[in-house]
Amino acid sequence: MYKAPRGTVDILPQERAYWKYVEEKAAYLCQLYGYQPLSTPIFEDSQLFARTIAGGTDIVDKEMYTFEDRSGQKLALRAEGTAPVCRAYLEHGLFNSPQPVRLYYFGPAFRYERPQAGRYRQHHQFGFEALGDAAPILDAEVIEMTWRFFLLLGLPRLSLHLNSIGCKLCQPGYIEVLKQHYSAYAAHLCPDCKVRLARNPLRLLDCKKASCQKIAETAPKITDYLCRECQEHFQNVQKYLEALGIPFQLNYRLVRGLDYYTRTVFEVEPQEEGGQSSLGGGGRYDNLIEELGGKPTPAVGFAAGLERIILSLRKQKVAIPALPKPDVFIAHLGERAKIETIKLASRLRQAGIAVIEATGDKSLKAQLRQANALGTSYTIIIGKSEVESQSAVLRNMITSEQKTVPLAEIARALEQGQKA
Ligand code: HAM
């Protein structure tokens, strides 16, 4: 027996109600803020991710799904959505449109992680990006949009963490100070942090190990080392968020797991959990497009993991609308009734009425049981005498009311019933 690969899940129809709910709220949100949909391929040149997310991060060092195709080209399954959006922005000359260009996307992302609740090897992201503008008002827009998204979903018990990690000018100075701080504790660091100290010191700050967290508590704060421009930018972002009433928490240990960020970074977490529970995160990445060969193009964005959002919706018992059920089930008895059934079903569907017809030669009782299980509002029954009289029995499954209606008038009777 084959099983879905480790770290992947099948999404069965009853589960899809949650997905539809989240996707519809997300698309509505993007329409409200003027973001346009974009889709990119599920695989890209592996260097696109390796160069932008960068070596020294778990995603690039340990988690990418890379492969060579038959022509020897090195490809990678999409590890995240931002670099592909920037690649598309450059490839299609979107820098010629009025800036910022506002885009959003849905799609799977692949990371070879150790699977656990809320952490998969294939997960799905909803993300939005605003490209081509450095103004802090845009950071505030993206963060407000993020917050609004979770409110629209009915998930209010969340924390919004905010930090600034500076720019090319001020970050290197801070990293030196940080390295000095950690070097004094080098012998006490976990094995991962020993590597981080050499390769990616900023990531030392968000190690989840208790012993490393203790060292982080006394670490110098990056916000004390920002250059004047970054300081001003960060203050403006906070000022706008305060004006909007967005309840953010400053978190100087927030650095994010991808290396392309500059200045603003933010993350949303459920209040009752810690650790790996981030529902979504984002920030500015003012050097990424230039890194891909474009002109210097500041940008800011956010992405959320749909699986984690759905886990939270379930945990917080948010009521989700059920998927629409078919309107009508048609039961039939005998070969001639079968022909009338398929003709009637076809006519009803052309009139926009959703129909499921019985198949095979089951007893009427078995067919009605199926209608009950499907939860249709109406059942139509066509037997031998109904074929003779070119009519059908129309049963309202909610009131149990039953009447005989000419076949030619069934669509109208159903439409009237639906309006009533
Ligand atoms: P990220 O934080 O790596 O950011 O991923 C975004 C979200 O995807 C996470 O907050 C989490 O909800 C979800 N996620 C990540 N990995 C997994 C996993 N293995 N299983 C389940 N869910 C997961 C980015 O990807 C950036 N591109 C976000 C961004 C957009 N920054 C600027 N624009």
PDB file of N, CA, C and O and ligand atoms in Angstrom, residues 59 79-82 105 111 113 118-125 127-129 256-258 260-261 267 278-283 285 300-308, ligand 1:
ATOM      1  N   ILE A  59      17.017  26.569   5.781  1.00  0.00           N
ATOM      2  CA  ILE A  59      16.272  26.266   4.550  1.00  0.00           C
ATOM      3  C   ILE A  59      17.251  25.894   3.432  1.00  0.00           C
ATOM      4  O   ILE A  59      17.069  24.890   2.750  1.00  0.00           O
ATOM      5  N   ALA A  79      10.813  26.822  -2.234  1.00  0.00           N
ATOM      6  CA  ALA A  79      11.045  26.759  -0.788  1.00  0.00           C
ATOM      7  C   ALA A  79      10.270  27.861  -0.077  1.00  0.00           C
ATOM      8  O   ALA A  79       9.968  27.759   1.120  1.00  0.00           O
ATOM      9  N   GLU A  80       9.937  28.922  -0.812  1.00  0.00           N
ATOM     10  CA  GLU A  80       9.169  30.046  -0.264  1.00  0.00           C
ATOM     11  C   GLU A  80       8.726  30.911  -1.446  1.00  0.00           C
ATOM     12  O   GLU A  80       9.183  30.694  -2.576  1.00  0.00           O
ATOM     13  N   GLY A  81       7.852  31.882  -1.192  1.00  0.00           N
ATOM     14  CA  GLY A  81       7.222  32.586  -2.312  1.00  0.00           C
ATOM     15  C   GLY A  81       7.839  33.915  -2.716  1.00  0.00           C
ATOM     16  O   GLY A  81       7.558  34.407  -3.815  1.00  0.00           O
ATOM     17  N   THR A  82       8.680  34.504  -1.868  1.00  0.00           N
ATOM     18  CA  THR A  82       9.123  35.882  -2.125  1.00  0.00           C
ATOM     19  C   THR A  82      10.115  35.982  -3.291  1.00  0.00           C
ATOM     20  O   THR A  82       9.952  36.821  -4.182  1.00  0.00           O
ATOM     21  N   TYR A 105      -0.255  35.804  -3.617  1.00  0.00           N
ATOM     22  CA  TYR A 105      -0.156  34.445  -4.173  1.00  0.00           C
ATOM     23  C   TYR A 105      -0.572  33.405  -3.142  1.00  0.00           C
ATOM     24  O   TYR A 105      -0.527  33.644  -1.935  1.00  0.00           O
ATOM     25  N   ARG A 111       9.932  22.087   2.156  1.00  0.00           N
ATOM     26  CA  ARG A 111      11.135  22.167   3.000  1.00  0.00           C
ATOM     27  C   ARG A 111      11.311  20.814   3.679  1.00  0.00           C
ATOM     28  O   ARG A 111      10.364  20.303   4.291  1.00  0.00           O
ATOM     29  N   GLU A 113      11.898  19.254   6.434  1.00  0.00           N
ATOM     30  CA  GLU A 113      11.980  19.476   7.882  1.00  0.00           C
ATOM     31  C   GLU A 113      11.581  18.198   8.609  1.00  0.00           C
ATOM     32  O   GLU A 113      11.003  17.294   8.011  1.00  0.00           O
ATOM     33  N   GLY A 118       1.820  20.905  12.635  1.00  0.00           N
ATOM     34  CA  GLY A 118       2.064  22.260  12.139  1.00  0.00           C
ATOM     35  C   GLY A 118       3.382  22.416  11.389  1.00  0.00           C
ATOM     36  O   GLY A 118       3.720  23.524  10.997  1.00  0.00           O
ATOM     37  N   ARG A 119       4.117  21.328  11.214  1.00  0.00           N
ATOM     38  CA  ARG A 119       5.350  21.445  10.422  1.00  0.00           C
ATOM     39  C   ARG A 119       5.409  20.290   9.416  1.00  0.00           C
ATOM     40  O   ARG A 119       5.389  19.125   9.807  1.00  0.00           O
ATOM     41  N   TYR A 120       5.415  20.641   8.159  1.00  0.00           N
ATOM     42  CA  TYR A 120       5.305  19.638   7.099  1.00  0.00           C
ATOM     43  C   TYR A 120       6.429  19.822   6.097  1.00  0.00           C
ATOM     44  O   TYR A 120       7.099  20.844   6.067  1.00  0.00           O
ATOM     45  N   ARG A 121       6.577  18.820   5.232  1.00  0.00           N
ATOM     46  CA  ARG A 121       7.571  18.954   4.150  1.00  0.00           C
ATOM     47  C   ARG A 121       6.952  19.625   2.938  1.00  0.00           C
ATOM     48  O   ARG A 121       7.644  20.246   2.154  1.00  0.00           O
ATOM     49  N   GLN A 122       5.648  19.480   2.782  1.00  0.00           N
ATOM     50  CA  GLN A 122       4.930  20.340   1.827  1.00  0.00           C
ATOM     51  C   GLN A 122       3.908  21.129   2.637  1.00  0.00           C
ATOM     52  O   GLN A 122       3.046  20.524   3.288  1.00  0.00           O
ATOM     53  N   HIS A 123       4.037  22.438   2.658  1.00  0.00           N
ATOM     54  CA  HIS A 123       3.002  23.248   3.283  1.00  0.00           C
ATOM     55  C   HIS A 123       2.522  24.265   2.257  1.00  0.00           C
ATOM     56  O   HIS A 123       3.080  24.354   1.157  1.00  0.00           O
ATOM     57  N   HIS A 124       1.480  25.010   2.604  1.00  0.00           N
ATOM     58  CA  HIS A 124       0.901  25.946   1.636  1.00  0.00           C
ATOM     59  C   HIS A 124       0.949  27.356   2.198  1.00  0.00           C
ATOM     60  O   HIS A 124       0.602  27.570   3.363  1.00  0.00           O
ATOM     61  N   GLN A 125       1.357  28.277   1.369  1.00  0.00           N
ATOM     62  CA  GLN A 125       1.463  29.664   1.835  1.00  0.00           C
ATOM     63  C   GLN A 125       0.470  30.561   1.119  1.00  0.00           C
ATOM     64  O   GLN A 125       0.172  30.372  -0.059  1.00  0.00           O
ATOM     65  N   GLY A 127       0.650  34.615   0.556  1.00  0.00           N
ATOM     66  CA  GLY A 127       1.577  35.717   0.807  1.00  0.00           C
ATOM     67  C   GLY A 127       1.229  36.933  -0.026  1.00  0.00           C
ATOM     68  O   GLY A 127       0.528  36.827  -1.037  1.00  0.00           O
ATOM     69  N   PHE A 128       1.689  38.082   0.421  1.00  0.00           N
ATOM     70  CA  PHE A 128       1.540  39.302  -0.400  1.00  0.00           C
ATOM     71  C   PHE A 128       2.805  40.133  -0.307  1.00  0.00           C
ATOM     72  O   PHE A 128       3.489  40.129   0.728  1.00  0.00           O
ATOM     73  N   GLU A 129       3.119  40.809  -1.405  1.00  0.00           N
ATOM     74  CA  GLU A 129       4.370  41.550  -1.499  1.00  0.00           C
ATOM     75  C   GLU A 129       4.081  42.903  -2.142  1.00  0.00           C
ATOM     76  O   GLU A 129       3.301  42.980  -3.097  1.00  0.00           O
ATOM     77  N   ARG A 256      13.941  36.267  12.158  1.00  0.00           N
ATOM     78  CA  ARG A 256      13.423  35.518  11.014  1.00  0.00           C
ATOM     79  C   ARG A 256      14.450  34.531  10.446  1.00  0.00           C
ATOM     80  O   ARG A 256      15.648  34.669  10.660  1.00  0.00           O
ATOM     81  N   GLY A 257      13.927  33.531   9.724  1.00  0.00           N
ATOM     82  CA  GLY A 257      14.779  32.417   9.297  1.00  0.00           C
ATOM     83  C   GLY A 257      15.322  32.522   7.889  1.00  0.00           C
ATOM     84  O   GLY A 257      15.890  31.576   7.384  1.00  0.00           O
ATOM     85  N   LEU A 258      15.104  33.667   7.238  1.00  0.00           N
ATOM     86  CA  LEU A 258      15.623  33.839   5.873  1.00  0.00           C
ATOM     87  C   LEU A 258      16.533  35.060   5.905  1.00  0.00           C
ATOM     88  O   LEU A 258      16.265  36.012   6.632  1.00  0.00           O
ATOM     89  N   TYR A 260      17.294  37.399   3.657  1.00  0.00           N
ATOM     90  CA  TYR A 260      17.159  38.568   2.788  1.00  0.00           C
ATOM     91  C   TYR A 260      16.561  39.793   3.476  1.00  0.00           C
ATOM     92  O   TYR A 260      16.431  40.846   2.868  1.00  0.00           O
ATOM     93  N   TYR A 261      16.209  39.673   4.746  1.00  0.00           N
ATOM     94  CA  TYR A 261      15.505  40.802   5.383  1.00  0.00           C
ATOM     95  C   TYR A 261      16.421  41.973   5.707  1.00  0.00           C
ATOM     96  O   TYR A 261      17.604  41.810   6.002  1.00  0.00           O
ATOM     97  N   GLU A 267       6.265  39.049  12.979  1.00  0.00           N
ATOM     98  CA  GLU A 267       5.771  37.677  13.015  1.00  0.00           C
ATOM     99  C   GLU A 267       4.499  37.633  13.851  1.00  0.00           C
ATOM    100  O   GLU A 267       4.352  38.401  14.804  1.00  0.00           O
ATOM    101  N   SER A 278       4.761  29.966  14.755  1.00  0.00           N
ATOM    102  CA  SER A 278       4.441  31.185  14.013  1.00  0.00           C
ATOM    103  C   SER A 278       3.432  30.927  12.885  1.00  0.00           C
ATOM    104  O   SER A 278       3.597  30.021  12.080  1.00  0.00           O
ATOM    105  N   LEU A 279       2.362  31.715  12.902  1.00  0.00           N
ATOM    106  CA  LEU A 279       1.326  31.552  11.877  1.00  0.00           C
ATOM    107  C   LEU A 279       1.732  32.237  10.590  1.00  0.00           C
ATOM    108  O   LEU A 279       1.270  31.887   9.510  1.00  0.00           O
ATOM    109  N   GLY A 280       2.563  33.253  10.715  1.00  0.00           N
ATOM    110  CA  GLY A 280       2.986  33.973   9.527  1.00  0.00           C
ATOM    111  C   GLY A 280       4.049  34.982   9.902  1.00  0.00           C
ATOM    112  O   GLY A 280       4.215  35.331  11.074  1.00  0.00           O
ATOM    113  N   GLY A 281       4.788  35.406   8.887  1.00  0.00           N
ATOM    114  CA  GLY A 281       5.829  36.387   9.163  1.00  0.00           C
ATOM    115  C   GLY A 281       6.242  37.090   7.891  1.00  0.00           C
ATOM    116  O   GLY A 281       5.920  36.651   6.779  1.00  0.00           O
ATOM    117  N   GLY A 282       6.952  38.171   8.078  1.00  0.00           N
ATOM    118  CA  GLY A 282       7.384  38.914   6.897  1.00  0.00           C
ATOM    119  C   GLY A 282       8.310  40.034   7.278  1.00  0.00           C
ATOM    120  O   GLY A 282       8.838  40.076   8.397  1.00  0.00           O
ATOM    121  N   GLY A 283       8.484  40.942   6.340  1.00  0.00           N
ATOM    122  CA  GLY A 283       9.349  42.081   6.589  1.00  0.00           C
ATOM    123  C   GLY A 283       9.826  42.706   5.301  1.00  0.00           C
ATOM    124  O   GLY A 283       9.367  42.348   4.216  1.00  0.00           O
ATOM    125  N   TYR A 285      12.713  43.605   2.470  1.00  0.00           N
ATOM    126  CA  TYR A 285      13.879  42.953   1.837  1.00  0.00           C
ATOM    127  C   TYR A 285      14.366  43.882   0.727  1.00  0.00           C
ATOM    128  O   TYR A 285      14.173  43.655  -0.445  1.00  0.00           O
ATOM    129  N   VAL A 300       8.581  44.996   0.550  1.00  0.00           N
ATOM    130  CA  VAL A 300       8.151  44.475   1.864  1.00  0.00           C
ATOM    131  C   VAL A 300       6.995  43.507   1.636  1.00  0.00           C
ATOM    132  O   VAL A 300       6.235  43.662   0.677  1.00  0.00           O
ATOM    133  N   GLY A 301       6.907  42.466   2.482  1.00  0.00           N
ATOM    134  CA  GLY A 301       5.832  41.495   2.279  1.00  0.00           C
ATOM    135  C   GLY A 301       5.632  40.603   3.480  1.00  0.00           C
ATOM    136  O   GLY A 301       6.290  40.751   4.524  1.00  0.00           O
ATOM    137  N   PHE A 302       4.726  39.649   3.287  1.00  0.00           N
ATOM    138  CA  PHE A 302       4.309  38.764   4.377  1.00  0.00           C
ATOM    139  C   PHE A 302       3.856  37.440   3.779  1.00  0.00           C
ATOM    140  O   PHE A 302       3.338  37.410   2.663  1.00  0.00           O
ATOM    141  N   ALA A 303       4.032  36.349   4.527  1.00  0.00           N
ATOM    142  CA  ALA A 303       3.402  35.079   4.132  1.00  0.00           C
ATOM    143  C   ALA A 303       2.966  34.304   5.367  1.00  0.00           C
ATOM    144  O   ALA A 303       3.598  34.388   6.429  1.00  0.00           O
ATOM    145  N   ALA A 304       1.852  33.582   5.198  1.00  0.00           N
ATOM    146  CA  ALA A 304       1.313  32.773   6.292  1.00  0.00           C
ATOM    147  C   ALA A 304       1.214  31.334   5.822  1.00  0.00           C
ATOM    148  O   ALA A 304       1.053  31.072   4.627  1.00  0.00           O
ATOM    149  N   GLY A 305       1.297  30.405   6.757  1.00  0.00           N
ATOM    150  CA  GLY A 305       1.140  28.984   6.443  1.00  0.00           C
ATOM    151  C   GLY A 305      -0.315  28.580   6.662  1.00  0.00           C
ATOM    152  O   GLY A 305      -0.843  28.724   7.759  1.00  0.00           O
ATOM    153  N   LEU A 306      -0.952  28.086   5.596  1.00  0.00           N
ATOM    154  CA  LEU A 306      -2.387  27.783   5.704  1.00  0.00           C
ATOM    155  C   LEU A 306      -2.658  26.628   6.666  1.00  0.00           C
ATOM    156  O   LEU A 306      -3.646  26.653   7.398  1.00  0.00           O
ATOM    157  N   GLU A 307      -1.781  25.622   6.685  1.00  0.00           N
ATOM    158  CA  GLU A 307      -2.022  24.492   7.600  1.00  0.00           C
ATOM    159  C   GLU A 307      -2.048  24.969   9.050  1.00  0.00           C
ATOM    160  O   GLU A 307      -2.891  24.552   9.836  1.00  0.00           O
ATOM    161  N   ARG A 308      -1.108  25.856   9.397  1.00  0.00           N
ATOM    162  CA  ARG A 308      -1.056  26.332  10.799  1.00  0.00           C
ATOM    163  C   ARG A 308      -2.276  27.186  11.120  1.00  0.00           C
ATOM    164  O   ARG A 308      -2.782  27.151  12.242  1.00  0.00           O
TER     165      ARG A 308
HETATM  166  P1  HAM B   1       8.553  31.873   6.575  1.00  0.00           P
HETATM  167  O1  HAM B   1       8.452  32.412   7.959  1.00  0.00           O
HETATM  168  O2  HAM B   1       9.670  30.969   6.258  1.00  0.00           O
HETATM  169  O3  HAM B   1       8.558  33.138   5.619  1.00  0.00           O
HETATM  170  O4  HAM B   1       7.221  31.123   6.193  1.00  0.00           O
HETATM  171  C1  HAM B   1       5.970  31.764   6.303  1.00  0.00           C
HETATM  172  C2  HAM B   1       5.007  30.911   7.077  1.00  0.00           C
HETATM  173  O5  HAM B   1       4.860  29.647   6.434  1.00  0.00           O
HETATM  174  C3  HAM B   1       5.425  30.560   8.495  1.00  0.00           C
HETATM  175  O6  HAM B   1       5.102  31.596   9.397  1.00  0.00           O
HETATM  176  C4  HAM B   1       4.587  29.331   8.771  1.00  0.00           C
HETATM  177  O7  HAM B   1       3.258  29.669   9.125  1.00  0.00           O
HETATM  178  C5  HAM B   1       4.563  28.664   7.413  1.00  0.00           C
HETATM  179  N1  HAM B   1       5.542  27.579   7.344  1.00  0.00           N
HETATM  180  C6  HAM B   1       6.862  27.673   7.113  1.00  0.00           C
HETATM  181  N2  HAM B   1       7.445  26.464   7.114  1.00  0.00           N
HETATM  182  C7  HAM B   1       6.465  25.576   7.361  1.00  0.00           C
HETATM  183  C8  HAM B   1       6.400  24.140   7.467  1.00  0.00           C
HETATM  184  N3  HAM B   1       7.483  23.384   7.317  1.00  0.00           N
HETATM  185  N4  HAM B   1       5.197  23.562   7.722  1.00  0.00           N
HETATM  186  C9  HAM B   1       4.087  24.314   7.866  1.00  0.00           C
HETATM  187  N5  HAM B   1       4.078  25.667   7.751  1.00  0.00           N
HETATM  188  C10 HAM B   1       5.243  26.279   7.508  1.00  0.00           C
HETATM  189  C11 HAM B   1       8.617  33.089   4.278  1.00  0.00           C
HETATM  190  O8  HAM B   1       8.501  32.078   3.627  1.00  0.00           O
HETATM  191  C12 HAM B   1       8.738  34.450   3.634  1.00  0.00           C
HETATM  192  N6  HAM B   1       8.710  34.280   2.173  1.00  0.00           N
HETATM  193  C13 HAM B   1       7.641  35.398   4.105  1.00  0.00           C
HETATM  194  C14 HAM B   1       7.736  36.731   3.453  1.00  0.00           C
HETATM  195  C15 HAM B   1       6.976  37.210   2.443  1.00  0.00           C
HETATM  196  N7  HAM B   1       8.606  37.672   3.772  1.00  0.00           N
HETATM  197  C16 HAM B   1       8.411  38.740   2.984  1.00  0.00           C
HETATM  198  N8  HAM B   1       7.423  38.434   2.161  1.00  0.00           N
END
